[in-house]
mmCIF file of C-alpha atoms and ligand atoms in Angstrom:
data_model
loop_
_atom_site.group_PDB
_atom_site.id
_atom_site.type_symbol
_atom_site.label_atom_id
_atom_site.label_comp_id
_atom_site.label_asym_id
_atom_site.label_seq_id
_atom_site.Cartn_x
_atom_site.Cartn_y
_atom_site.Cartn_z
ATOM 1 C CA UNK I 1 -21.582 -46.887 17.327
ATOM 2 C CA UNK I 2 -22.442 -45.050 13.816
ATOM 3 C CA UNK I 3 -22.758 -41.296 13.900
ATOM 4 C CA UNK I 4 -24.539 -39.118 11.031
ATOM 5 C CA UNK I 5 -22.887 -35.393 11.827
ATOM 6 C CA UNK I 6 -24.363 -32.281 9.815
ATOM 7 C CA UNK I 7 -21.189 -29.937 9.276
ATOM 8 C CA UNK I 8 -22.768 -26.251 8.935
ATOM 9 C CA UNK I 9 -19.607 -24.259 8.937
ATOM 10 C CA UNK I 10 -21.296 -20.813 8.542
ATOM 11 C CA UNK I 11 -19.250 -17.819 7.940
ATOM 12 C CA UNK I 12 -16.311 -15.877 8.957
ATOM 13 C CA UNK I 13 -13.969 -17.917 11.302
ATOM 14 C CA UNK I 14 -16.963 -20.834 11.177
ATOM 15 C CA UNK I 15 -15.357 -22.701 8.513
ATOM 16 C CA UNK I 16 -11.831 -22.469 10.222
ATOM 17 C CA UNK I 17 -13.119 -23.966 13.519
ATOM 18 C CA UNK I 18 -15.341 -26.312 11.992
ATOM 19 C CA UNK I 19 -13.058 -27.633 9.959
ATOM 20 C CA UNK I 20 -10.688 -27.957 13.089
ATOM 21 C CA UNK I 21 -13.463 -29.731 15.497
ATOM 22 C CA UNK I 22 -14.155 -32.199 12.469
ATOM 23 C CA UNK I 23 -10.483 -33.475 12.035
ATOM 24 C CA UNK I 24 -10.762 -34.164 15.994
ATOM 25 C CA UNK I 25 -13.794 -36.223 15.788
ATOM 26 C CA UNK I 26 -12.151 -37.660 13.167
ATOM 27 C CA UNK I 27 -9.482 -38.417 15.312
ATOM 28 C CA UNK I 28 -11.700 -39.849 18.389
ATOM 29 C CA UNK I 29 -13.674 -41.919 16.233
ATOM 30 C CA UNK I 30 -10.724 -44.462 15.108
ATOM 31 C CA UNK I 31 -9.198 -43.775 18.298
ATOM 32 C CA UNK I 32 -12.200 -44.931 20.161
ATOM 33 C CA UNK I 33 -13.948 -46.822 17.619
ATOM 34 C CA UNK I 34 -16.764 -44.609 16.468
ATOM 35 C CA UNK I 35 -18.019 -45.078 13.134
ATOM 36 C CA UNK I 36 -19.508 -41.247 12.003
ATOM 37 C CA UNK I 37 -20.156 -40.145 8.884
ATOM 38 C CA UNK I 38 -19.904 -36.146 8.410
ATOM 39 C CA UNK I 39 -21.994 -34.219 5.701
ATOM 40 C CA UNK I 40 -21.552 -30.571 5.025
ATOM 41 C CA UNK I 41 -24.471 -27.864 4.518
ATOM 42 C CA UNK I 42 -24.634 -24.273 3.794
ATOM 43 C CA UNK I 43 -25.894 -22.405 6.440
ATOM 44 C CA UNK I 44 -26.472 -18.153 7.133
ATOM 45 C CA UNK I 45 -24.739 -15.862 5.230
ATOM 46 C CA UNK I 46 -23.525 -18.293 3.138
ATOM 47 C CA UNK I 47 -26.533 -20.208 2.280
ATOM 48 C CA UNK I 48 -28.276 -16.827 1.454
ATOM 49 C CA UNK I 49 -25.091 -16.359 -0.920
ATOM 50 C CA UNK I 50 -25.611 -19.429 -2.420
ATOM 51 C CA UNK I 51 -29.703 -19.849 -2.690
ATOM 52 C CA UNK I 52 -31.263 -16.664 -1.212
ATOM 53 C CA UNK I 53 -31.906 -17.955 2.514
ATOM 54 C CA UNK I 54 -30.392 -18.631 5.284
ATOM 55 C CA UNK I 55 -31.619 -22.007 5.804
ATOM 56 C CA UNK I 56 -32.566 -23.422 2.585
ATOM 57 C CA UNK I 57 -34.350 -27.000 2.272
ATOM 58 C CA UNK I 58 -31.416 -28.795 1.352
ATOM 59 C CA UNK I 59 -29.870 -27.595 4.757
ATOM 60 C CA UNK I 60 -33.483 -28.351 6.660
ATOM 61 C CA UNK I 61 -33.132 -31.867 5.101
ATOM 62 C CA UNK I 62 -29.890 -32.619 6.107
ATOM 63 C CA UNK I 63 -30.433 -31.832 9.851
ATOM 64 C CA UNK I 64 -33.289 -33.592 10.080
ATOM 65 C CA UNK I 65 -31.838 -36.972 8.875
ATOM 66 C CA UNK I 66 -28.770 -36.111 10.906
ATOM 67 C CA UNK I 67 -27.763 -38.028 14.821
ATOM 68 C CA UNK I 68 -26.274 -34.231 15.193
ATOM 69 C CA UNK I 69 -25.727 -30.792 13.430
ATOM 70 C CA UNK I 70 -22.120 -29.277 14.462
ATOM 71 C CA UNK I 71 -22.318 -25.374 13.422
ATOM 72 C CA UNK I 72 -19.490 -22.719 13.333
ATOM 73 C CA UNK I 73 -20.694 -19.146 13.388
ATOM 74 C CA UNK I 74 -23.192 -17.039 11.207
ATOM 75 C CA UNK I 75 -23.298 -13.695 10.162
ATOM 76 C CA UNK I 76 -20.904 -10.939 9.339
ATOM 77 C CA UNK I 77 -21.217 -7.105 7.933
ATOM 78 C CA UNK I 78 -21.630 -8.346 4.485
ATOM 79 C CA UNK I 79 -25.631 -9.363 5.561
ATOM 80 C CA UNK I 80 -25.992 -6.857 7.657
ATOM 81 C CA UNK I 81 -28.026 -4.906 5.125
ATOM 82 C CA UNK I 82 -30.546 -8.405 4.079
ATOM 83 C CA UNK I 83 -34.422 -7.747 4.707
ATOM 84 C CA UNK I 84 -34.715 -9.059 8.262
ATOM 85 C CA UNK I 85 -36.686 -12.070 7.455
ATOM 86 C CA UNK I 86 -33.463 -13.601 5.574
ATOM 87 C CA UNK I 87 -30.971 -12.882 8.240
ATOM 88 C CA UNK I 88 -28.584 -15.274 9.022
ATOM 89 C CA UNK I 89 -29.763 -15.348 12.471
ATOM 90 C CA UNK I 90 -33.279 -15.977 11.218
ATOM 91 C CA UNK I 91 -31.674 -19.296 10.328
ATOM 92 C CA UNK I 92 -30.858 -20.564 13.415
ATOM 93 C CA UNK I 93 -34.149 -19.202 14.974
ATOM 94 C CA UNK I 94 -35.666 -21.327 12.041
ATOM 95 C CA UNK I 95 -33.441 -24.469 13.167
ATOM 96 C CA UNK I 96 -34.076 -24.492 16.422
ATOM 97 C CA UNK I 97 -37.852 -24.141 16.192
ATOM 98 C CA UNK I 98 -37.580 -26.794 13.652
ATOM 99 C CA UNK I 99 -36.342 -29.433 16.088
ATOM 100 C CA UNK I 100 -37.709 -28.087 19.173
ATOM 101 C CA UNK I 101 -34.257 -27.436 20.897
ATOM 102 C CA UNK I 102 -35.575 -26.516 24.428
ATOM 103 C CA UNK I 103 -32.875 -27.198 26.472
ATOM 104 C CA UNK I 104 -29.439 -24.913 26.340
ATOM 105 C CA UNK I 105 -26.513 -26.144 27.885
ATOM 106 C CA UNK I 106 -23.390 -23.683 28.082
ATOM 107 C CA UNK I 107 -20.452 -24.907 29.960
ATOM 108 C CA UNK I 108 -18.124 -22.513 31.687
ATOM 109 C CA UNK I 109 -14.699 -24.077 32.699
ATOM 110 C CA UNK I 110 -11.756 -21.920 33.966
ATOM 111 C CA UNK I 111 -8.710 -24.222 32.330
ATOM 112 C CA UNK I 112 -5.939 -25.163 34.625
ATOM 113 C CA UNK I 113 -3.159 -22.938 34.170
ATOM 114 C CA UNK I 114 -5.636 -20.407 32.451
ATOM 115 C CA UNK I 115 -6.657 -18.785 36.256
ATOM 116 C CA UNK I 116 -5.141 -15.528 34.938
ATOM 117 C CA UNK I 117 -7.251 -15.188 31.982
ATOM 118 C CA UNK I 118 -10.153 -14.930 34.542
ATOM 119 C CA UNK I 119 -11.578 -11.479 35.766
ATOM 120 C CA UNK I 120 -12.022 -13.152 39.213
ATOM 121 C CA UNK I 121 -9.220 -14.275 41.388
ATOM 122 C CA UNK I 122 -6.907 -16.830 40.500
ATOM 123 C CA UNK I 123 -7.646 -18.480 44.114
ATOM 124 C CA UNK I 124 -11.335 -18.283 43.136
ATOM 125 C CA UNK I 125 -11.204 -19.123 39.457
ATOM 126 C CA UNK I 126 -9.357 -22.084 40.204
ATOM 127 C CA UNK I 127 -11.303 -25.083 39.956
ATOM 128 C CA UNK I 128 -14.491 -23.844 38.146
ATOM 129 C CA UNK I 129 -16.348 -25.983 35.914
ATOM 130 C CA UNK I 130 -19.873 -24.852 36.075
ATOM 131 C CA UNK I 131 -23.049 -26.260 33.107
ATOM 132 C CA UNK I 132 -25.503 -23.362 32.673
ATOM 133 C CA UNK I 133 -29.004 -25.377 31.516
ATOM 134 C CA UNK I 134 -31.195 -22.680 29.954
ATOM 135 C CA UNK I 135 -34.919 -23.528 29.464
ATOM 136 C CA UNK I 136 -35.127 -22.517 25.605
ATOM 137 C CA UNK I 137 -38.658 -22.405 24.222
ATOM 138 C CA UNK I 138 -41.103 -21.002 26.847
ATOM 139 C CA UNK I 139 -40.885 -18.664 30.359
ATOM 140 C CA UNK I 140 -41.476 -14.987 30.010
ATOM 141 C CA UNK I 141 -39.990 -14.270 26.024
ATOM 142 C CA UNK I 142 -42.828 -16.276 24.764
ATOM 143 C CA UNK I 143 -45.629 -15.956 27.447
ATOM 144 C CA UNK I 144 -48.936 -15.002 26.889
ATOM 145 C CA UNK I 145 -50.424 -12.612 27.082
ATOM 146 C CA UNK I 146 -48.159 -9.837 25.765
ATOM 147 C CA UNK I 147 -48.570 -6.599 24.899
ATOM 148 C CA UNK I 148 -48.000 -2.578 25.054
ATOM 149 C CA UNK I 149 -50.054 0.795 25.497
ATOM 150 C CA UNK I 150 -49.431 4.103 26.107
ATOM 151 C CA UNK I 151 -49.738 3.510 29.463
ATOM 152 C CA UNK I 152 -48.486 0.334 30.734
ATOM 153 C CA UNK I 153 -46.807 -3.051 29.061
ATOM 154 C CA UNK I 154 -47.105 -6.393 30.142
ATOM 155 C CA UNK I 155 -45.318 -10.128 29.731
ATOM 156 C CA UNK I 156 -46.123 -13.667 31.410
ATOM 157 C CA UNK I 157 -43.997 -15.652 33.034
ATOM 158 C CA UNK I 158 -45.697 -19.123 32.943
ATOM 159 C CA UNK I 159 -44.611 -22.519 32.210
ATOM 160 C CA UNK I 160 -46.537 -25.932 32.024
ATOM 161 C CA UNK I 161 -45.518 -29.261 34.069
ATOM 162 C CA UNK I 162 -43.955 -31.021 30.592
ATOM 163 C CA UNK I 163 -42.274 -27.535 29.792
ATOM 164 C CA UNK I 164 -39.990 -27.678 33.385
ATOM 165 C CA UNK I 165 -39.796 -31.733 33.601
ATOM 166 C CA UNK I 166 -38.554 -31.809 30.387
ATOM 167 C CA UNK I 167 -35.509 -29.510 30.431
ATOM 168 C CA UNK I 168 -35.097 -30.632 34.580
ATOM 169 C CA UNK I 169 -34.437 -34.511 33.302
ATOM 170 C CA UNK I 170 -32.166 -33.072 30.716
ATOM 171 C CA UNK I 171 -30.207 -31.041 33.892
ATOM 172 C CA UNK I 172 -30.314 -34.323 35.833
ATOM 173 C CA UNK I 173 -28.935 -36.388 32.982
ATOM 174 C CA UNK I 174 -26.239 -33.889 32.487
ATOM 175 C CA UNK I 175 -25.190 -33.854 36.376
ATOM 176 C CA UNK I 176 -25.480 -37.521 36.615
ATOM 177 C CA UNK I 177 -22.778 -37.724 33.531
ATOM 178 C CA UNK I 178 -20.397 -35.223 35.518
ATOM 179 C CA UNK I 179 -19.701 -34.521 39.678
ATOM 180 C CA UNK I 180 -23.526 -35.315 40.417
ATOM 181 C CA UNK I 181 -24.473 -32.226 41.839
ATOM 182 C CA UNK I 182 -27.782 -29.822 40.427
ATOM 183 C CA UNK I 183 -28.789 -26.526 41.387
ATOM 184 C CA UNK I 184 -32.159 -25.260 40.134
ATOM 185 C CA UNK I 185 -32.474 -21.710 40.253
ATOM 186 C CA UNK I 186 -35.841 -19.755 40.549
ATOM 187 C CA UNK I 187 -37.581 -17.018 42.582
ATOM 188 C CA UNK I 188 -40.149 -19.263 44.294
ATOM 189 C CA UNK I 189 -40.125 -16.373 47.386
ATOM 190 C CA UNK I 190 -41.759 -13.929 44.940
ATOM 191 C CA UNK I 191 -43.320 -16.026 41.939
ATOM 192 C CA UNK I 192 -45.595 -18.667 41.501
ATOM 193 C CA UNK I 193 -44.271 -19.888 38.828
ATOM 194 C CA UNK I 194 -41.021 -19.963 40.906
ATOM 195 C CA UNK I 195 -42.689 -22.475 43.477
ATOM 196 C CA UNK I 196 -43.868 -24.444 40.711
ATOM 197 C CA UNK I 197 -40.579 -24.373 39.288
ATOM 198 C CA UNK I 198 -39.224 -26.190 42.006
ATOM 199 C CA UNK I 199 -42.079 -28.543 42.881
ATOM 200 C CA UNK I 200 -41.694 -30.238 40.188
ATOM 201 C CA UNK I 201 -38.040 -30.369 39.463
ATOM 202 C CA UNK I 202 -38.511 -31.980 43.119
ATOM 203 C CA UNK I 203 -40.847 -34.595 41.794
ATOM 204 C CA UNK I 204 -38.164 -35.477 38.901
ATOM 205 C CA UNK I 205 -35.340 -35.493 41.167
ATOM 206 C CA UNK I 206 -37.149 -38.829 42.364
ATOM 207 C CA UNK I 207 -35.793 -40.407 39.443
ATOM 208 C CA UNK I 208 -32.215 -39.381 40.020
ATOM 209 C CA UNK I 209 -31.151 -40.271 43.486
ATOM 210 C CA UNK I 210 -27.138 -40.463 42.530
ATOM 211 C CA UNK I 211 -27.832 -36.857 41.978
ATOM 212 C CA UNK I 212 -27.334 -34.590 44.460
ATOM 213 C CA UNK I 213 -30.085 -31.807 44.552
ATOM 214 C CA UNK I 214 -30.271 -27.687 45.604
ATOM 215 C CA UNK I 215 -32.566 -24.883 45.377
ATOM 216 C CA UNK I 216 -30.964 -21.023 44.800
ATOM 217 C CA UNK I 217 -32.875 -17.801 44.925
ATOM 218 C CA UNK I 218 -31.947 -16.227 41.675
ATOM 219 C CA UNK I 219 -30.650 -13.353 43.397
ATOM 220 C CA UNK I 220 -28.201 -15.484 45.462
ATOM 221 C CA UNK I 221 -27.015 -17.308 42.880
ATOM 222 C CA UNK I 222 -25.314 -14.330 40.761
ATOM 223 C CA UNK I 223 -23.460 -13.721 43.979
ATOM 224 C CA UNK I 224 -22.443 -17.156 44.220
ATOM 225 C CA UNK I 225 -21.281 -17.262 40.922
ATOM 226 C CA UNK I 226 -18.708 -14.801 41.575
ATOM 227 C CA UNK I 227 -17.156 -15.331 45.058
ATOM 228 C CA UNK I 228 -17.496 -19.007 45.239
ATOM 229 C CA UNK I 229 -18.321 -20.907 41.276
ATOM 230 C CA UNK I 230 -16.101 -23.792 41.844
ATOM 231 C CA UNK I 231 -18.751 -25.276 44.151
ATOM 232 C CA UNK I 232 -21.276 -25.544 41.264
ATOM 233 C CA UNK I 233 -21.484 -27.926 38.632
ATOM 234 C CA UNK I 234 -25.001 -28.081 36.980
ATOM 235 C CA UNK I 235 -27.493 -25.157 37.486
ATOM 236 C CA UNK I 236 -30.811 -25.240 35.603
ATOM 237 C CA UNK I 237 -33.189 -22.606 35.628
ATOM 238 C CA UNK I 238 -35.744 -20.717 33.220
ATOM 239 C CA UNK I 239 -35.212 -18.760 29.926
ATOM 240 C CA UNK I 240 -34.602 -15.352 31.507
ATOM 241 C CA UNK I 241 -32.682 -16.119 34.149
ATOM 242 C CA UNK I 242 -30.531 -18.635 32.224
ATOM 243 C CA UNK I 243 -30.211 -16.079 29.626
ATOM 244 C CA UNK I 244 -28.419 -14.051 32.204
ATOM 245 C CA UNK I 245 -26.829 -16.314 34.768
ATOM 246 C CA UNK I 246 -25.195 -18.174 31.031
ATOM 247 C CA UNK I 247 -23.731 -14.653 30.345
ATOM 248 C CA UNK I 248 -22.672 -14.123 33.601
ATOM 249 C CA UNK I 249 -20.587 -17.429 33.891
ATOM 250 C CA UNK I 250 -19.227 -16.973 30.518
ATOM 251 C CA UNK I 251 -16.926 -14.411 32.027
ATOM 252 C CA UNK I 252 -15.210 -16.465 34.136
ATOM 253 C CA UNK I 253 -12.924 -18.167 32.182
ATOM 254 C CA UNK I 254 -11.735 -14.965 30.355
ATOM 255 C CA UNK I 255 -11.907 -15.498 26.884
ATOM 256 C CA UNK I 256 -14.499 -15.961 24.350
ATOM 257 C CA UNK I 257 -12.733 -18.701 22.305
ATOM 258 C CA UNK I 258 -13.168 -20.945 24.669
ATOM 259 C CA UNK I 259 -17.196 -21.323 25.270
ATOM 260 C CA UNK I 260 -18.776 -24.271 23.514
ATOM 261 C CA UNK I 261 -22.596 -24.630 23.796
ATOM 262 C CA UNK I 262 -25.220 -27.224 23.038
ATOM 263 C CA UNK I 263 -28.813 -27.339 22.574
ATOM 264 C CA UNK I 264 -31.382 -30.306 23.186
ATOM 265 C CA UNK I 265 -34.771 -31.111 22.530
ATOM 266 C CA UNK I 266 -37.221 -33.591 20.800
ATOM 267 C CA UNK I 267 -35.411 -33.543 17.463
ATOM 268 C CA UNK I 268 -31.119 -33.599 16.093
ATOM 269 C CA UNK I 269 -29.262 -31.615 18.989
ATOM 270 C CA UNK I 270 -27.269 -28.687 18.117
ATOM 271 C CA UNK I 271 -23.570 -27.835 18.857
ATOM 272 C CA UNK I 272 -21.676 -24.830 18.646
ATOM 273 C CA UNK I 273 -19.023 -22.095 20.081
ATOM 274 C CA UNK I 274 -20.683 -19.483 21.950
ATOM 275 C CA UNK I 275 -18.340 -16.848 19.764
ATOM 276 C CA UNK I 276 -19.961 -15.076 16.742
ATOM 277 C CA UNK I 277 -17.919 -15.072 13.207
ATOM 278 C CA UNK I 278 -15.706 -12.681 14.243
ATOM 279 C CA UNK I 279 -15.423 -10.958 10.888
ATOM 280 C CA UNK I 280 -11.859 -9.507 11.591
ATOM 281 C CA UNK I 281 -9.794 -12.284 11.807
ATOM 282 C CA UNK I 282 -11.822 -14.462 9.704
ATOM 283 C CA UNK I 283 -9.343 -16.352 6.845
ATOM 284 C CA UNK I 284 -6.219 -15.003 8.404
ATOM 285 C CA UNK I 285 -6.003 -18.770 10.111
ATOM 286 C CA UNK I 286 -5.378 -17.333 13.347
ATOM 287 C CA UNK I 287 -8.959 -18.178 14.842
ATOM 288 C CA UNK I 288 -9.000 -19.736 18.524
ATOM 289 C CA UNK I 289 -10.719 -23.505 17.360
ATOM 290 C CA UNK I 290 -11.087 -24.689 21.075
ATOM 291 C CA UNK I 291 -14.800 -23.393 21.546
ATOM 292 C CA UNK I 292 -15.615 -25.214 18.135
ATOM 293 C CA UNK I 293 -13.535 -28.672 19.674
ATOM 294 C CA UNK I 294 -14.993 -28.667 23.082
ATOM 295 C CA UNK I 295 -18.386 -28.275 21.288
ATOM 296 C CA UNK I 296 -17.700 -31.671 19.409
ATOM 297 C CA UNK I 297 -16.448 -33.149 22.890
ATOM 298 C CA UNK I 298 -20.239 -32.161 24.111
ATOM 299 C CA UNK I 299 -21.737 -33.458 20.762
ATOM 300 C CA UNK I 300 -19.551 -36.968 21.649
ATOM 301 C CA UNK I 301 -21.285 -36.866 25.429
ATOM 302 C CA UNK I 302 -24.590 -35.939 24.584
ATOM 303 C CA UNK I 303 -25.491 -36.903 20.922
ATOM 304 C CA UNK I 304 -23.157 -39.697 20.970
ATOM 305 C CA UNK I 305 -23.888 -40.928 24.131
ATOM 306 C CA UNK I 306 -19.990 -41.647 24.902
ATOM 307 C CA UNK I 307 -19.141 -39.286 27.878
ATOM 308 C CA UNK I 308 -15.748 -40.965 27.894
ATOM 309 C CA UNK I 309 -15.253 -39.421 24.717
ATOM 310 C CA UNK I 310 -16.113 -36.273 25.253
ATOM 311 C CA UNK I 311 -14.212 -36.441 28.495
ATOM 312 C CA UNK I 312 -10.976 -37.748 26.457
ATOM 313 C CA UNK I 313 -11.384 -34.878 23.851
ATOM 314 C CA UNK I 314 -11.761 -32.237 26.512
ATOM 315 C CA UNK I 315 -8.107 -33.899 28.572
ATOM 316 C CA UNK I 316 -6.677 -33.725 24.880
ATOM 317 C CA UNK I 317 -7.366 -29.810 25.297
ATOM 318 C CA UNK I 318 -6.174 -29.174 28.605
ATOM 319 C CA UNK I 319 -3.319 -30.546 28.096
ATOM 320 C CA UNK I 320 -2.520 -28.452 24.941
ATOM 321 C CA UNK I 321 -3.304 -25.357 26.438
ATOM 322 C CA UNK I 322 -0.630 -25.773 28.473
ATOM 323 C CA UNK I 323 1.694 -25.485 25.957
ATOM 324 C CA UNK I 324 0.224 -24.150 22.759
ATOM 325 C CA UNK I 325 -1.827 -21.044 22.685
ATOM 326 C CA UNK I 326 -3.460 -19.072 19.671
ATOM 327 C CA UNK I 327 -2.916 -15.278 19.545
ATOM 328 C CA UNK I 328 -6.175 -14.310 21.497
ATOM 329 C CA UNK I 329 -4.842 -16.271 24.743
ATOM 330 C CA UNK I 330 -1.385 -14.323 24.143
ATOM 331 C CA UNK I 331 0.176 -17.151 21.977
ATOM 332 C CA UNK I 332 1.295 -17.651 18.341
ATOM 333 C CA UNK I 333 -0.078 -21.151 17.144
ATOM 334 C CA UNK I 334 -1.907 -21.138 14.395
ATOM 335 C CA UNK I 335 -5.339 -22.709 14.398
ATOM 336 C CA UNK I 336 -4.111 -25.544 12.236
ATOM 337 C CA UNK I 337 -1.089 -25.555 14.664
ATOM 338 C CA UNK I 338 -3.609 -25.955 17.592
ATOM 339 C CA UNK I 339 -5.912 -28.573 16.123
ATOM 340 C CA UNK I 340 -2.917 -31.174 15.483
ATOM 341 C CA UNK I 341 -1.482 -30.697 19.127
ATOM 342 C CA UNK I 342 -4.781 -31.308 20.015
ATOM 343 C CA UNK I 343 -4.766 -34.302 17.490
ATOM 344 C CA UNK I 344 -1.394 -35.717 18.495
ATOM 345 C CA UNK I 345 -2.426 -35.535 22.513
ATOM 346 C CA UNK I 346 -5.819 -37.429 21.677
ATOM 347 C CA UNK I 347 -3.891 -40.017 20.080
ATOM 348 C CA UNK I 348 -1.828 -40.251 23.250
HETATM 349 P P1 ATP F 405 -22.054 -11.964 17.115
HETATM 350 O O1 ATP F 405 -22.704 -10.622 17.036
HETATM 351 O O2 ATP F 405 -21.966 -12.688 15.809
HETATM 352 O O3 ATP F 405 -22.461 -12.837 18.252
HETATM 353 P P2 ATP F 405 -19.789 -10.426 17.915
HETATM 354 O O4 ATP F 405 -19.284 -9.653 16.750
HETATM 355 O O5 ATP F 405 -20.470 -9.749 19.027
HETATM 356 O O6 ATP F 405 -20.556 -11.701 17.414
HETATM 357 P P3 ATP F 405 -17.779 -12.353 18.092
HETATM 358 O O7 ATP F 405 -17.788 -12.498 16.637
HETATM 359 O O8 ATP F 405 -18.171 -13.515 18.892
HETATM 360 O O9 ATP F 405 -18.615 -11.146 18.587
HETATM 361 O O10 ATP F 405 -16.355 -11.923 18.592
HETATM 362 C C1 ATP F 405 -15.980 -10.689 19.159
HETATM 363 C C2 ATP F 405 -14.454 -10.601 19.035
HETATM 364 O O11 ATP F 405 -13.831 -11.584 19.857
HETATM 365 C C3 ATP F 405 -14.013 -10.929 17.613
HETATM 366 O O12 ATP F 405 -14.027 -9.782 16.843
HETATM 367 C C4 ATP F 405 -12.654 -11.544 17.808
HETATM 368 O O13 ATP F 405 -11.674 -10.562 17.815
HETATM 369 C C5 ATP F 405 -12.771 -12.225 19.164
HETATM 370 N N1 ATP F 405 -13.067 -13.664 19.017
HETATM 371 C C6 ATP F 405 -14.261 -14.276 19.047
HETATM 372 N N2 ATP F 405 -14.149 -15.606 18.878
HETATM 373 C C7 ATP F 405 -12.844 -15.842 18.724
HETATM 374 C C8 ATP F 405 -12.075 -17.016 18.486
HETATM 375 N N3 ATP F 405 -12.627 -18.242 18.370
HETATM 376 N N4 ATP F 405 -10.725 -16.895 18.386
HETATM 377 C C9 ATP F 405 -10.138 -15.699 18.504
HETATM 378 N N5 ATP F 405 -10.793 -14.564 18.734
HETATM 379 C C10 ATP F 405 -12.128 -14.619 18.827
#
């Protein structure tokens, strides 16, 4: 199995937990075999640094020729002040468009031994391992029409049959690769476009028998997630309510350095930590690099196609956690220190 990896490190802490998820691909791939090949790009801030914008065509190149782009973080006070249209953000915007990533995947796993981190319970937090799949591209934030007058405002919420099979077979996919269990989450009691919604995520659930399938009202479900998200492991659902139900779950395991994130569609899938650059410990080599690993364990599952990989890379994290904690989880390993007890426990 070859692998062609676009390294976008970013700013701020990116480079640090880039740099830490790379050497534990690294690792995998002669543990397991792989054969990947990693190229690096300038990306946000510091591609505007470097040639003016934040995703210049050297960078658009590379990710298109690439199996999968692994990004740090973008952005910082120092581009703050940049004309809009050259924010680093506008760059990933741009990127995603680009390869028409419509499918958002944000795992939310409370690590054993981490149920104190967790807002919720420990009794409750125990256990959860829930995969938020966010419809991307369409629903109400790009709807039309649009609009706004003195008097009223308006937005649609409308998708198309492709638009909903598409990201549903990418839910299914993901469930049948973990506890085979989905959960599609609309508002088909009110909306329409909620009974469409899961019509036709019936219809592809035809394909997937080994997959377990249930419906949640919206509403329901953000109770759900907080007195009983252990019994959940894939949800899918539209933009705006994945926007909010991902949020929502990202709570539960209590700390931001530990959210990794992926996003699918028709062209090279995109991984990265949910965490921003975090401008004020960036360089100080203190940085929390497991959102940044597990993001390479999803890139192994999902761009690789070798779940057992992924699954191997995530154990390899567990298991240091246990023992070896950066400063943000109340520790005081280093995030080199991290990375090569993460290294030595892949090894085995
Ligand atoms: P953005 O606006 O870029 O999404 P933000 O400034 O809202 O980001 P982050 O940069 O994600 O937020 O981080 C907020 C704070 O959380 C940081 O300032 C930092 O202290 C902490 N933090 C975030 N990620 C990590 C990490 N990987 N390791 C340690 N601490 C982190």
């Amino acid at each position: 199995m070859s692998g062609k990896i676009a390294v976008l490190p970013g700013d701020g802490i990116g480079p640090e937990v880039t740099d830490a998820a790379v050497r534990v691909l690294q690792k995998a791939g002669e543990v397991f075999g792989l054969d990947l090949e990693f190229e690096q790009f300038e990306f946000g801030g510091a591609a505007i640094d470097a040639y003016g914008e934040p995703y210049p065509e050297v960078t658009r190149r590379g990710v298109a020729a690439a199996d999968a782009v692994l990004l740090g973080a973008i952005g910082g006070p120092k581009w703050d002040s940049v004309d809009r249209s050259i924010r680093p953000e506008t760059g990933l915007l741009a990127l995603r468009k680009d390869q028409q990533l419509f499918a958002n995947l944000r795992p939310a796993r409370v690590t054993p031994g981490l149920e104190d981190l967790s807002p919720l319970k420990p009794e409750i937090a125990r256990g959860v391992d829930v995969l938020i799949v966010r419809e991307l591209t369409g629903g109400i934030y790009f709807g039309q029409p649009r609009g706004m007058s003195e008097a009223e405002a308006w937005n649609t919420m409308r998708y198309s049959r492709p638009e909903v099979e598409r990201v549903a077979r990418v839910a299914f996919d993901a469930a049948a690769k973990r506890r085979g269990k989905l959960t599609s989450v609309e508002k088909a009691n009110v909306l329409e476009v909620g009974e469409f919604w899961r019509r036709t995520v019936e219809e592809v659930a035809r394909d997937w028998p080994q997959v377990k399938l249930e419906h949640q009202y919206v509403d329901a479900m953000t109770m759900h997630l907080i007195t009983h998200p252990a019994d959940f492991d894939v949800v899918v659902t539209s933009n705006i309510f994945g926007d909010i139900l991902s949020d929502l779950a990202s709570v539960l395991p209590g700390s931001l350095g530990l959210l990794p994130s992926a996003s699918l569609g028709e062209g090279t899938p995109l991984f990265e930590p949910v965490h921003g650059s975090a401008p004020d410990i960036a360089g100080k080599g203190v940085a929390n690099p497991t959102a940044a690993i597990l993001s390479a364990a999803m890139l192994a599952t999902y761009a690789l196609e070798r779940p057992e990989v992924g699954a191997a890379i995530e154990k390899a994290v567990t298991e240091t956690l246990k023992t070896t904690r950066t400063p943000d989880l109340g520790g005081s390993a280093s995030t080199a220190s991290f990375t090569e007890a993460v290294i030595s426990a892949l090894a085995g």
